[in-house]
Amino acid sequence: MAWKPQEVPDQSGRTFIVTGANGGLGVETTTVLAAKGGTVIMACRNAEKAKTIAERIDGDVRVAVLDLADLASVRRFADSTDEFDVLINNAGLMNVPFSRTKDGFETQFGVNHLGHFALTGLLLDRIRDRVVSLASIAHKQTPKLWIDDLNYENRRYQRNLAYAQSKLANLMFGRELQRRLAESGNSKRSYVVHPGVSATDLFAKTETPIDWVSKPFIRLIGHSPTKAAHSTLFAATMPDADPNTYWGPTRFFQTQGPVEATPSSKLSNNRALQRRLWEESERMTGISYKF
């Protein structure tokens, strides 16, 4: 039998932080967690938009400002955060034109990976249970991880490869975090999931004509945002979920379907490269983890 969100246990007394909770999968995730009794902190760059959405969700839902494109904002958020149970690294950008964050990082890598890497490191001592990071089937689209040029200083920018690299980094980071937690004897867990394909707002921000046609096409091959959030909800709430498994839909080239153990690329399992990415991420962000 496939897992269903009705199986989410009662979450009363548990607090979740969901990045990018003011749209798409973040809204769906927040809605279910709050309905199950959890306290949800919507960590978003656009607080006004988040407040409008929060008012429509039943339950204990709060809003906090977090701009993953600005490490100073990440630090301010972390400094104001008390102990909580689950961090859900949900926010992301996809296939956007070239730009740089306030700290000079290529924006997709900076927001999708480095912002979350810094946030997780700064909050790790206050997380009681687990971290859930969202990767993507797009991680398979990059032939390599340009570990010596992660920031696009010496190569031509290709937005699809930049997105794929950032999602590969999410996957490798989540796995390396779980390995380091386990090796240090820490009971906290790190999960990585993918949502399949869904017609969220990610497909309307490329600033190209694709924005006008992508959502109808995605609806044909993918599944709804409600269903796409199932893998996140599973990893965030199920007590016995295996953190060493990559969870997500597996049907129709992993674009849709119930939550199951799903394959990832050979590159994503390269432990030496996982370690190098970790070291480069610490260097770039100035954040060193303490286990």
PDB file of C-alpha atoms in Angstrom:
ATOM      1  CA  MET A   1       0.000   0.000   0.000  1.00  0.00           C
ATOM      2  CA  ALA A   2       1.300   3.445  -0.937  1.00  0.00           C
ATOM      3  CA  TRP A   3       1.866   5.940   1.858  1.00  0.00           C
ATOM      4  CA  LYS A   4      -0.783   8.644   2.201  1.00  0.00           C
ATOM      5  CA  PRO A   5      -0.689  11.969   4.097  1.00  0.00           C
ATOM      6  CA  GLN A   6      -3.560  10.745   6.274  1.00  0.00           C
ATOM      7  CA  GLU A   7      -0.896   8.582   7.913  1.00  0.00           C
ATOM      8  CA  VAL A   8       0.960  11.631   9.256  1.00  0.00           C
ATOM      9  CA  PRO A   9       0.916  11.191  13.040  1.00  0.00           C
ATOM     10  CA  ASP A  10      -0.383  13.858  15.366  1.00  0.00           C
ATOM     11  CA  GLN A  11       2.193  16.659  15.430  1.00  0.00           C
ATOM     12  CA  SER A  12       0.988  18.480  18.525  1.00  0.00           C
ATOM     13  CA  GLY A  13       3.909  19.899  20.483  1.00  0.00           C
ATOM     14  CA  ARG A  14       6.234  19.828  17.484  1.00  0.00           C
ATOM     15  CA  THR A  15       7.564  22.897  15.681  1.00  0.00           C
ATOM     16  CA  PHE A  16       8.596  23.015  12.023  1.00  0.00           C
ATOM     17  CA  ILE A  17      10.497  25.639  10.053  1.00  0.00           C
ATOM     18  CA  VAL A  18       9.628  25.612   6.349  1.00  0.00           C
ATOM     19  CA  THR A  19      11.704  27.812   4.055  1.00  0.00           C
ATOM     20  CA  GLY A  20       9.940  29.311   1.070  1.00  0.00           C
ATOM     21  CA  ALA A  21       6.576  28.454   2.600  1.00  0.00           C
ATOM     22  CA  ASN A  22       4.668  31.205   0.812  1.00  0.00           C
ATOM     23  CA  GLY A  23       4.136  29.304  -2.423  1.00  0.00           C
ATOM     24  CA  GLY A  24       3.830  25.926  -4.101  1.00  0.00           C
ATOM     25  CA  LEU A  25       4.987  22.948  -2.086  1.00  0.00           C
ATOM     26  CA  GLY A  26       5.721  25.123   0.938  1.00  0.00           C
ATOM     27  CA  VAL A  27       2.074  26.104   1.274  1.00  0.00           C
ATOM     28  CA  GLU A  28       0.932  22.503   0.897  1.00  0.00           C
ATOM     29  CA  THR A  29       3.452  21.289   3.472  1.00  0.00           C
ATOM     30  CA  THR A  30       2.551  24.023   5.945  1.00  0.00           C
ATOM     31  CA  THR A  31      -1.172  23.376   5.576  1.00  0.00           C
ATOM     32  CA  VAL A  32      -0.906  19.664   6.394  1.00  0.00           C
ATOM     33  CA  LEU A  33       1.543  20.091   9.278  1.00  0.00           C
ATOM     34  CA  ALA A  34      -0.647  22.763  10.882  1.00  0.00           C
ATOM     35  CA  ALA A  35      -3.769  20.644  10.379  1.00  0.00           C
ATOM     36  CA  LYS A  36      -2.017  17.819  12.232  1.00  0.00           C
ATOM     37  CA  GLY A  37      -1.393  20.061  15.219  1.00  0.00           C
ATOM     38  CA  GLY A  38       2.131  21.220  14.490  1.00  0.00           C
ATOM     39  CA  THR A  39       3.425  24.759  14.907  1.00  0.00           C
ATOM     40  CA  VAL A  40       4.812  25.972  11.574  1.00  0.00           C
ATOM     41  CA  ILE A  41       7.170  28.899  11.081  1.00  0.00           C
ATOM     42  CA  MET A  42       6.961  30.103   7.493  1.00  0.00           C
ATOM     43  CA  ALA A  43      10.477  31.387   6.798  1.00  0.00           C
ATOM     44  CA  CYS A  44      10.104  33.607   3.741  1.00  0.00           C
ATOM     45  CA  ARG A  45      11.729  36.543   2.007  1.00  0.00           C
ATOM     46  CA  ASN A  46       8.367  38.194   1.292  1.00  0.00           C
ATOM     47  CA  ALA A  47       6.788  38.443   4.738  1.00  0.00           C
ATOM     48  CA  GLU A  48       3.676  40.295   3.564  1.00  0.00           C
ATOM     49  CA  LYS A  49       2.819  37.595   1.035  1.00  0.00           C
ATOM     50  CA  ALA A  50       3.503  34.935   3.655  1.00  0.00           C
ATOM     51  CA  LYS A  51       1.227  36.646   6.198  1.00  0.00           C
ATOM     52  CA  THR A  52      -1.618  36.746   3.686  1.00  0.00           C
ATOM     53  CA  ILE A  53      -1.237  33.017   3.073  1.00  0.00           C
ATOM     54  CA  ALA A  54      -0.814  32.220   6.778  1.00  0.00           C
ATOM     55  CA  GLU A  55      -4.143  33.888   7.555  1.00  0.00           C
ATOM     56  CA  ARG A  56      -5.872  31.364   5.292  1.00  0.00           C
ATOM     57  CA  ILE A  57      -4.331  28.310   6.972  1.00  0.00           C
ATOM     58  CA  ASP A  58      -5.984  26.797  10.028  1.00  0.00           C
ATOM     59  CA  GLY A  59      -3.677  26.127  12.954  1.00  0.00           C
ATOM     60  CA  ASP A  60      -0.618  27.636  14.612  1.00  0.00           C
ATOM     61  CA  VAL A  61       1.198  29.252  11.700  1.00  0.00           C
ATOM     62  CA  ARG A  62       3.727  32.040  12.129  1.00  0.00           C
ATOM     63  CA  VAL A  63       5.795  34.114   9.728  1.00  0.00           C
ATOM     64  CA  ALA A  64       9.477  35.068   9.953  1.00  0.00           C
ATOM     65  CA  VAL A  65      11.703  36.909   7.490  1.00  0.00           C
ATOM     66  CA  LEU A  66      14.427  34.854   5.825  1.00  0.00           C
ATOM     67  CA  ASP A  67      16.258  35.819   2.633  1.00  0.00           C
ATOM     68  CA  LEU A  68      18.454  32.915   1.562  1.00  0.00           C
ATOM     69  CA  ALA A  69      20.181  35.191  -0.942  1.00  0.00           C
ATOM     70  CA  ASP A  70      21.667  37.202   1.923  1.00  0.00           C
ATOM     71  CA  LEU A  71      23.813  35.474   4.555  1.00  0.00           C
ATOM     72  CA  ALA A  72      23.274  38.391   6.935  1.00  0.00           C
ATOM     73  CA  SER A  73      19.537  37.663   6.788  1.00  0.00           C
ATOM     74  CA  VAL A  74      20.233  33.973   7.390  1.00  0.00           C
ATOM     75  CA  ARG A  75      22.247  34.875  10.492  1.00  0.00           C
ATOM     76  CA  ARG A  76      19.546  37.226  11.791  1.00  0.00           C
ATOM     77  CA  PHE A  77      16.936  34.525  11.380  1.00  0.00           C
ATOM     78  CA  ALA A  78      19.110  31.940  13.117  1.00  0.00           C
ATOM     79  CA  ASP A  79      19.910  34.318  15.971  1.00  0.00           C
ATOM     80  CA  SER A  80      16.187  34.836  16.630  1.00  0.00           C
ATOM     81  CA  THR A  81      15.253  31.143  16.532  1.00  0.00           C
ATOM     82  CA  ASP A  82      14.735  28.974  19.603  1.00  0.00           C
ATOM     83  CA  GLU A  83      14.741  25.163  19.740  1.00  0.00           C
ATOM     84  CA  PHE A  84      12.445  23.417  17.284  1.00  0.00           C
ATOM     85  CA  ASP A  85      11.951  19.935  15.859  1.00  0.00           C
ATOM     86  CA  VAL A  86      12.230  19.879  12.068  1.00  0.00           C
ATOM     87  CA  LEU A  87      13.911  22.099   9.488  1.00  0.00           C
ATOM     88  CA  ILE A  88      12.475  21.731   5.994  1.00  0.00           C
ATOM     89  CA  ASN A  89      14.802  23.203   3.364  1.00  0.00           C
ATOM     90  CA  ASN A  90      12.088  23.762   0.772  1.00  0.00           C
ATOM     91  CA  ALA A  91      12.778  27.131  -0.863  1.00  0.00           C
ATOM     92  CA  GLY A  92      14.283  27.268  -4.322  1.00  0.00           C
ATOM     93  CA  LEU A  93      14.723  29.031  -7.636  1.00  0.00           C
ATOM     94  CA  MET A  94      14.715  27.307 -11.010  1.00  0.00           C
ATOM     95  CA  ASN A  95      16.257  28.224 -14.369  1.00  0.00           C
ATOM     96  CA  VAL A  96      16.405  31.951 -13.674  1.00  0.00           C
ATOM     97  CA  PRO A  97      18.623  34.397 -15.609  1.00  0.00           C
ATOM     98  CA  PHE A  98      22.164  34.932 -14.372  1.00  0.00           C
ATOM     99  CA  SER A  99      22.526  37.077 -11.285  1.00  0.00           C
ATOM    100  CA  ARG A 100      24.414  37.063  -8.020  1.00  0.00           C
ATOM    101  CA  THR A 101      23.279  37.112  -4.404  1.00  0.00           C
ATOM    102  CA  LYS A 102      24.248  39.869  -1.968  1.00  0.00           C
ATOM    103  CA  ASP A 103      27.294  37.779  -1.061  1.00  0.00           C
ATOM    104  CA  GLY A 104      28.372  37.357  -4.677  1.00  0.00           C
ATOM    105  CA  PHE A 105      27.212  33.777  -5.232  1.00  0.00           C
ATOM    106  CA  GLU A 106      25.575  32.631  -8.469  1.00  0.00           C
ATOM    107  CA  THR A 107      21.946  32.968  -7.463  1.00  0.00           C
ATOM    108  CA  GLN A 108      20.602  29.447  -8.015  1.00  0.00           C
ATOM    109  CA  PHE A 109      23.541  27.826  -6.232  1.00  0.00           C
ATOM    110  CA  GLY A 110      23.553  30.565  -3.613  1.00  0.00           C
ATOM    111  CA  VAL A 111      19.871  30.293  -2.704  1.00  0.00           C
ATOM    112  CA  ASN A 112      19.152  26.620  -3.321  1.00  0.00           C
ATOM    113  CA  HIS A 113      22.293  25.232  -1.714  1.00  0.00           C
ATOM    114  CA  LEU A 114      24.543  27.723   0.080  1.00  0.00           C
ATOM    115  CA  GLY A 115      21.714  29.564   1.830  1.00  0.00           C
ATOM    116  CA  HIS A 116      20.325  26.299   3.158  1.00  0.00           C
ATOM    117  CA  PHE A 117      23.782  24.994   4.021  1.00  0.00           C
ATOM    118  CA  ALA A 118      24.428  28.094   6.132  1.00  0.00           C
ATOM    119  CA  LEU A 119      20.969  28.024   7.700  1.00  0.00           C
ATOM    120  CA  THR A 120      21.228  24.364   8.691  1.00  0.00           C
ATOM    121  CA  GLY A 121      24.682  24.830  10.177  1.00  0.00           C
ATOM    122  CA  LEU A 122      23.637  27.842  12.231  1.00  0.00           C
ATOM    123  CA  LEU A 123      20.526  26.067  13.543  1.00  0.00           C
ATOM    124  CA  LEU A 124      21.886  22.551  14.020  1.00  0.00           C
ATOM    125  CA  ASP A 125      22.264  22.831  17.787  1.00  0.00           C
ATOM    126  CA  ARG A 126      18.603  23.882  18.093  1.00  0.00           C
ATOM    127  CA  ILE A 127      17.099  21.150  15.902  1.00  0.00           C
ATOM    128  CA  ARG A 128      15.647  18.406  18.097  1.00  0.00           C
ATOM    129  CA  ASP A 129      14.777  15.847  15.437  1.00  0.00           C
ATOM    130  CA  ARG A 130      15.643  16.138  11.751  1.00  0.00           C
ATOM    131  CA  VAL A 131      16.443  18.095   8.608  1.00  0.00           C
ATOM    132  CA  VAL A 132      14.605  17.533   5.328  1.00  0.00           C
ATOM    133  CA  SER A 133      16.187  18.883   2.131  1.00  0.00           C
ATOM    134  CA  LEU A 134      14.432  19.012  -1.228  1.00  0.00           C
ATOM    135  CA  ALA A 135      16.442  17.885  -4.228  1.00  0.00           C
ATOM    136  CA  SER A 136      15.032  17.215  -7.713  1.00  0.00           C
ATOM    137  CA  ILE A 137      15.099  14.718 -10.539  1.00  0.00           C
ATOM    138  CA  ALA A 138      16.912  17.533 -12.368  1.00  0.00           C
ATOM    139  CA  HIS A 139      20.065  16.585 -10.445  1.00  0.00           C
ATOM    140  CA  LYS A 140      20.590  13.925 -13.091  1.00  0.00           C
ATOM    141  CA  GLN A 141      20.831  16.524 -15.864  1.00  0.00           C
ATOM    142  CA  THR A 142      24.311  17.720 -14.981  1.00  0.00           C
ATOM    143  CA  PRO A 143      27.234  15.565 -16.189  1.00  0.00           C
ATOM    144  CA  LYS A 144      29.494  16.731 -13.357  1.00  0.00           C
ATOM    145  CA  LEU A 145      29.809  18.961 -10.334  1.00  0.00           C
ATOM    146  CA  TRP A 146      32.199  21.775 -11.218  1.00  0.00           C
ATOM    147  CA  ILE A 147      33.778  21.683  -7.778  1.00  0.00           C
ATOM    148  CA  ASP A 148      36.536  24.126  -8.760  1.00  0.00           C
ATOM    149  CA  ASP A 149      34.101  26.642 -10.234  1.00  0.00           C
ATOM    150  CA  LEU A 150      30.858  26.304  -8.299  1.00  0.00           C
ATOM    151  CA  ASN A 151      30.302  30.047  -8.512  1.00  0.00           C
ATOM    152  CA  TYR A 152      30.498  30.449 -12.291  1.00  0.00           C
ATOM    153  CA  GLU A 153      33.629  32.564 -12.345  1.00  0.00           C
ATOM    154  CA  ASN A 154      35.276  30.851 -15.316  1.00  0.00           C
ATOM    155  CA  ARG A 155      32.552  29.215 -17.403  1.00  0.00           C
ATOM    156  CA  ARG A 156      29.530  30.174 -19.437  1.00  0.00           C
ATOM    157  CA  TYR A 157      26.294  30.340 -17.502  1.00  0.00           C
ATOM    158  CA  GLN A 158      23.659  27.826 -18.538  1.00  0.00           C
ATOM    159  CA  ARG A 159      20.589  28.255 -16.405  1.00  0.00           C
ATOM    160  CA  ASN A 160      19.396  24.646 -16.681  1.00  0.00           C
ATOM    161  CA  LEU A 161      22.808  23.272 -15.689  1.00  0.00           C
ATOM    162  CA  ALA A 162      23.072  25.804 -12.876  1.00  0.00           C
ATOM    163  CA  TYR A 163      19.763  24.592 -11.510  1.00  0.00           C
ATOM    164  CA  ALA A 164      20.785  20.938 -11.919  1.00  0.00           C
ATOM    165  CA  GLN A 165      24.068  21.635 -10.116  1.00  0.00           C
ATOM    166  CA  SER A 166      22.240  23.290  -7.212  1.00  0.00           C
ATOM    167  CA  LYS A 167      19.862  20.337  -6.864  1.00  0.00           C
ATOM    168  CA  LEU A 168      22.738  17.869  -7.041  1.00  0.00           C
ATOM    169  CA  ALA A 169      24.353  19.905  -4.269  1.00  0.00           C
ATOM    170  CA  ASN A 170      21.155  19.656  -2.183  1.00  0.00           C
ATOM    171  CA  LEU A 171      21.201  15.889  -2.526  1.00  0.00           C
ATOM    172  CA  MET A 172      24.901  15.524  -1.774  1.00  0.00           C
ATOM    173  CA  PHE A 173      24.658  17.904   1.184  1.00  0.00           C
ATOM    174  CA  GLY A 174      21.771  15.994   2.738  1.00  0.00           C
ATOM    175  CA  ARG A 175      23.632  12.710   2.424  1.00  0.00           C
ATOM    176  CA  GLU A 176      26.882  14.087   3.781  1.00  0.00           C
ATOM    177  CA  LEU A 177      25.024  15.661   6.694  1.00  0.00           C
ATOM    178  CA  GLN A 178      23.444  12.307   7.552  1.00  0.00           C
ATOM    179  CA  ARG A 179      26.830  10.577   7.373  1.00  0.00           C
ATOM    180  CA  ARG A 180      28.447  13.143   9.669  1.00  0.00           C
ATOM    181  CA  LEU A 181      25.574  13.008  12.140  1.00  0.00           C
ATOM    182  CA  ALA A 182      25.737   9.216  12.291  1.00  0.00           C
ATOM    183  CA  GLU A 183      29.532   9.106  12.615  1.00  0.00           C
ATOM    184  CA  SER A 184      29.444  11.612  15.479  1.00  0.00           C
ATOM    185  CA  GLY A 185      26.817   9.578  17.337  1.00  0.00           C
ATOM    186  CA  ASN A 186      24.241  12.331  16.954  1.00  0.00           C
ATOM    187  CA  SER A 187      20.643  11.071  16.977  1.00  0.00           C
ATOM    188  CA  LYS A 188      19.447  13.824  14.647  1.00  0.00           C
ATOM    189  CA  ARG A 189      18.700  12.731  11.090  1.00  0.00           C
ATOM    190  CA  SER A 190      19.045  14.219   7.628  1.00  0.00           C
ATOM    191  CA  TYR A 191      16.627  13.274   4.855  1.00  0.00           C
ATOM    192  CA  VAL A 192      16.646  14.113   1.163  1.00  0.00           C
ATOM    193  CA  VAL A 193      13.509  13.940  -0.951  1.00  0.00           C
ATOM    194  CA  HIS A 194      12.324  14.968  -4.369  1.00  0.00           C
ATOM    195  CA  PRO A 195       8.769  16.031  -5.256  1.00  0.00           C
ATOM    196  CA  GLY A 196       8.589  14.719  -8.808  1.00  0.00           C
ATOM    197  CA  VAL A 197       7.257  17.334 -11.221  1.00  0.00           C
ATOM    198  CA  SER A 198       4.477  19.747 -10.396  1.00  0.00           C
ATOM    199  CA  ALA A 199       3.114  22.978 -11.883  1.00  0.00           C
ATOM    200  CA  THR A 200       4.210  25.330  -9.116  1.00  0.00           C
ATOM    201  CA  ASP A 201       5.374  28.930  -9.484  1.00  0.00           C
ATOM    202  CA  LEU A 202       8.908  27.680 -10.129  1.00  0.00           C
ATOM    203  CA  PHE A 203       7.834  27.159 -13.726  1.00  0.00           C
ATOM    204  CA  ALA A 204       6.811  30.778 -14.224  1.00  0.00           C
ATOM    205  CA  LYS A 205       9.910  32.727 -13.246  1.00  0.00           C
ATOM    206  CA  THR A 206      12.424  32.032 -15.996  1.00  0.00           C
ATOM    207  CA  GLU A 207      11.621  35.357 -17.740  1.00  0.00           C
ATOM    208  CA  THR A 208      11.388  33.571 -21.087  1.00  0.00           C
ATOM    209  CA  PRO A 209       8.440  32.524 -23.321  1.00  0.00           C
ATOM    210  CA  ILE A 210       8.638  29.144 -21.574  1.00  0.00           C
ATOM    211  CA  ASP A 211       6.791  30.736 -18.655  1.00  0.00           C
ATOM    212  CA  TRP A 212       3.624  30.896 -20.764  1.00  0.00           C
ATOM    213  CA  VAL A 213       3.565  27.258 -21.840  1.00  0.00           C
ATOM    214  CA  SER A 214       5.337  25.358 -19.091  1.00  0.00           C
ATOM    215  CA  LYS A 215       2.513  24.971 -16.583  1.00  0.00           C
ATOM    216  CA  PRO A 216       0.024  23.321 -18.982  1.00  0.00           C
ATOM    217  CA  PHE A 217       2.741  20.924 -20.171  1.00  0.00           C
ATOM    218  CA  ILE A 218       3.884  20.139 -16.631  1.00  0.00           C
ATOM    219  CA  ARG A 219       0.306  19.348 -15.623  1.00  0.00           C
ATOM    220  CA  LEU A 220       0.242  16.658 -18.308  1.00  0.00           C
ATOM    221  CA  ILE A 221       3.342  14.799 -17.137  1.00  0.00           C
ATOM    222  CA  GLY A 222       3.455  15.630 -13.433  1.00  0.00           C
ATOM    223  CA  HIS A 223       1.120  15.696 -10.457  1.00  0.00           C
ATOM    224  CA  SER A 224      -0.523  18.319  -8.271  1.00  0.00           C
ATOM    225  CA  PRO A 225       1.394  20.394  -5.708  1.00  0.00           C
ATOM    226  CA  THR A 226      -0.645  18.628  -3.021  1.00  0.00           C
ATOM    227  CA  LYS A 227       0.699  15.250  -4.106  1.00  0.00           C
ATOM    228  CA  ALA A 228       4.178  16.627  -4.815  1.00  0.00           C
ATOM    229  CA  ALA A 229       4.431  17.626  -1.139  1.00  0.00           C
ATOM    230  CA  HIS A 230       3.866  14.057   0.038  1.00  0.00           C
ATOM    231  CA  SER A 231       7.549  13.098   0.025  1.00  0.00           C
ATOM    232  CA  THR A 232       8.397  16.102   2.209  1.00  0.00           C
ATOM    233  CA  LEU A 233       5.602  15.292   4.644  1.00  0.00           C
ATOM    234  CA  PHE A 234       6.655  11.650   4.788  1.00  0.00           C
ATOM    235  CA  ALA A 235      10.284  12.445   5.594  1.00  0.00           C
ATOM    236  CA  ALA A 236       9.374  15.200   8.048  1.00  0.00           C
ATOM    237  CA  THR A 237       6.926  13.230  10.166  1.00  0.00           C
ATOM    238  CA  MET A 238       7.250   9.459   9.912  1.00  0.00           C
ATOM    239  CA  PRO A 239       9.224   8.175  12.922  1.00  0.00           C
ATOM    240  CA  ASP A 240      10.705   5.121  11.210  1.00  0.00           C
ATOM    241  CA  ALA A 241      11.550   6.633   7.810  1.00  0.00           C
ATOM    242  CA  ASP A 242      15.041   5.607   6.707  1.00  0.00           C
ATOM    243  CA  PRO A 243      17.308   8.685   6.392  1.00  0.00           C
ATOM    244  CA  ASN A 244      19.643   6.791   4.065  1.00  0.00           C
ATOM    245  CA  THR A 245      16.915   6.438   1.446  1.00  0.00           C
ATOM    246  CA  TYR A 246      16.180   9.043  -1.225  1.00  0.00           C
ATOM    247  CA  TRP A 247      12.384   9.409  -1.044  1.00  0.00           C
ATOM    248  CA  GLY A 248      10.098  10.532  -3.855  1.00  0.00           C
ATOM    249  CA  PRO A 249       7.744   9.447  -6.621  1.00  0.00           C
ATOM    250  CA  THR A 250       9.037   6.846  -9.072  1.00  0.00           C
ATOM    251  CA  ARG A 251       6.383   6.566 -11.775  1.00  0.00           C
ATOM    252  CA  PHE A 252       6.648   7.982 -15.311  1.00  0.00           C
ATOM    253  CA  PHE A 253      10.373   8.741 -15.048  1.00  0.00           C
ATOM    254  CA  GLN A 254       9.993   9.807 -11.383  1.00  0.00           C
ATOM    255  CA  THR A 255       7.679  12.699 -12.261  1.00  0.00           C
ATOM    256  CA  GLN A 256       4.661  11.463 -10.308  1.00  0.00           C
ATOM    257  CA  GLY A 257       3.254   8.772  -8.054  1.00  0.00           C
ATOM    258  CA  PRO A 258       3.289   7.795  -4.392  1.00  0.00           C
ATOM    259  CA  VAL A 259       6.278   8.160  -2.086  1.00  0.00           C
ATOM    260  CA  GLU A 260       8.788   5.355  -2.514  1.00  0.00           C
ATOM    261  CA  ALA A 261      12.520   4.697  -2.407  1.00  0.00           C
ATOM    262  CA  THR A 262      13.826   6.315  -5.569  1.00  0.00           C
ATOM    263  CA  PRO A 263      17.150   6.035  -7.436  1.00  0.00           C
ATOM    264  CA  SER A 264      19.620   8.870  -7.865  1.00  0.00           C
ATOM    265  CA  SER A 265      22.607   9.413 -10.136  1.00  0.00           C
ATOM    266  CA  LYS A 266      25.932   7.687  -9.607  1.00  0.00           C
ATOM    267  CA  LEU A 267      27.499  11.127  -9.278  1.00  0.00           C
ATOM    268  CA  SER A 268      25.275  11.982  -6.315  1.00  0.00           C
ATOM    269  CA  ASN A 269      26.681   8.990  -4.402  1.00  0.00           C
ATOM    270  CA  ASN A 270      30.329  10.006  -4.820  1.00  0.00           C
ATOM    271  CA  ARG A 271      31.467  10.319  -1.196  1.00  0.00           C
ATOM    272  CA  ALA A 272      34.738  12.022  -2.011  1.00  0.00           C
ATOM    273  CA  LEU A 273      32.868  14.668  -3.972  1.00  0.00           C
ATOM    274  CA  GLN A 274      30.305  15.025  -1.182  1.00  0.00           C
ATOM    275  CA  ARG A 275      33.121  15.815   1.225  1.00  0.00           C
ATOM    276  CA  ARG A 276      34.719  18.307  -1.161  1.00  0.00           C
ATOM    277  CA  LEU A 277      31.387  20.052  -1.691  1.00  0.00           C
ATOM    278  CA  TRP A 278      30.976  20.295   2.081  1.00  0.00           C
ATOM    279  CA  GLU A 279      34.426  21.804   2.484  1.00  0.00           C
ATOM    280  CA  GLU A 280      33.845  24.299  -0.330  1.00  0.00           C
ATOM    281  CA  SER A 281      30.458  25.236   1.133  1.00  0.00           C
ATOM    282  CA  GLU A 282      32.058  25.925   4.517  1.00  0.00           C
ATOM    283  CA  ARG A 283      34.707  28.062   2.833  1.00  0.00           C
ATOM    284  CA  MET A 284      32.205  30.029   0.742  1.00  0.00           C
ATOM    285  CA  THR A 285      29.726  30.693   3.548  1.00  0.00           C
ATOM    286  CA  GLY A 286      32.144  30.918   6.464  1.00  0.00           C
ATOM    287  CA  ILE A 287      29.905  28.487   8.377  1.00  0.00           C
ATOM    288  CA  SER A 288      31.562  25.523  10.116  1.00  0.00           C
ATOM    289  CA  TYR A 289      29.352  22.801  11.552  1.00  0.00           C
ATOM    290  CA  LYS A 290      29.721  21.555  15.123  1.00  0.00           C
ATOM    291  CA  PHE A 291      28.569  17.999  15.746  1.00  0.00           C
TER     292      PHE A 291
END
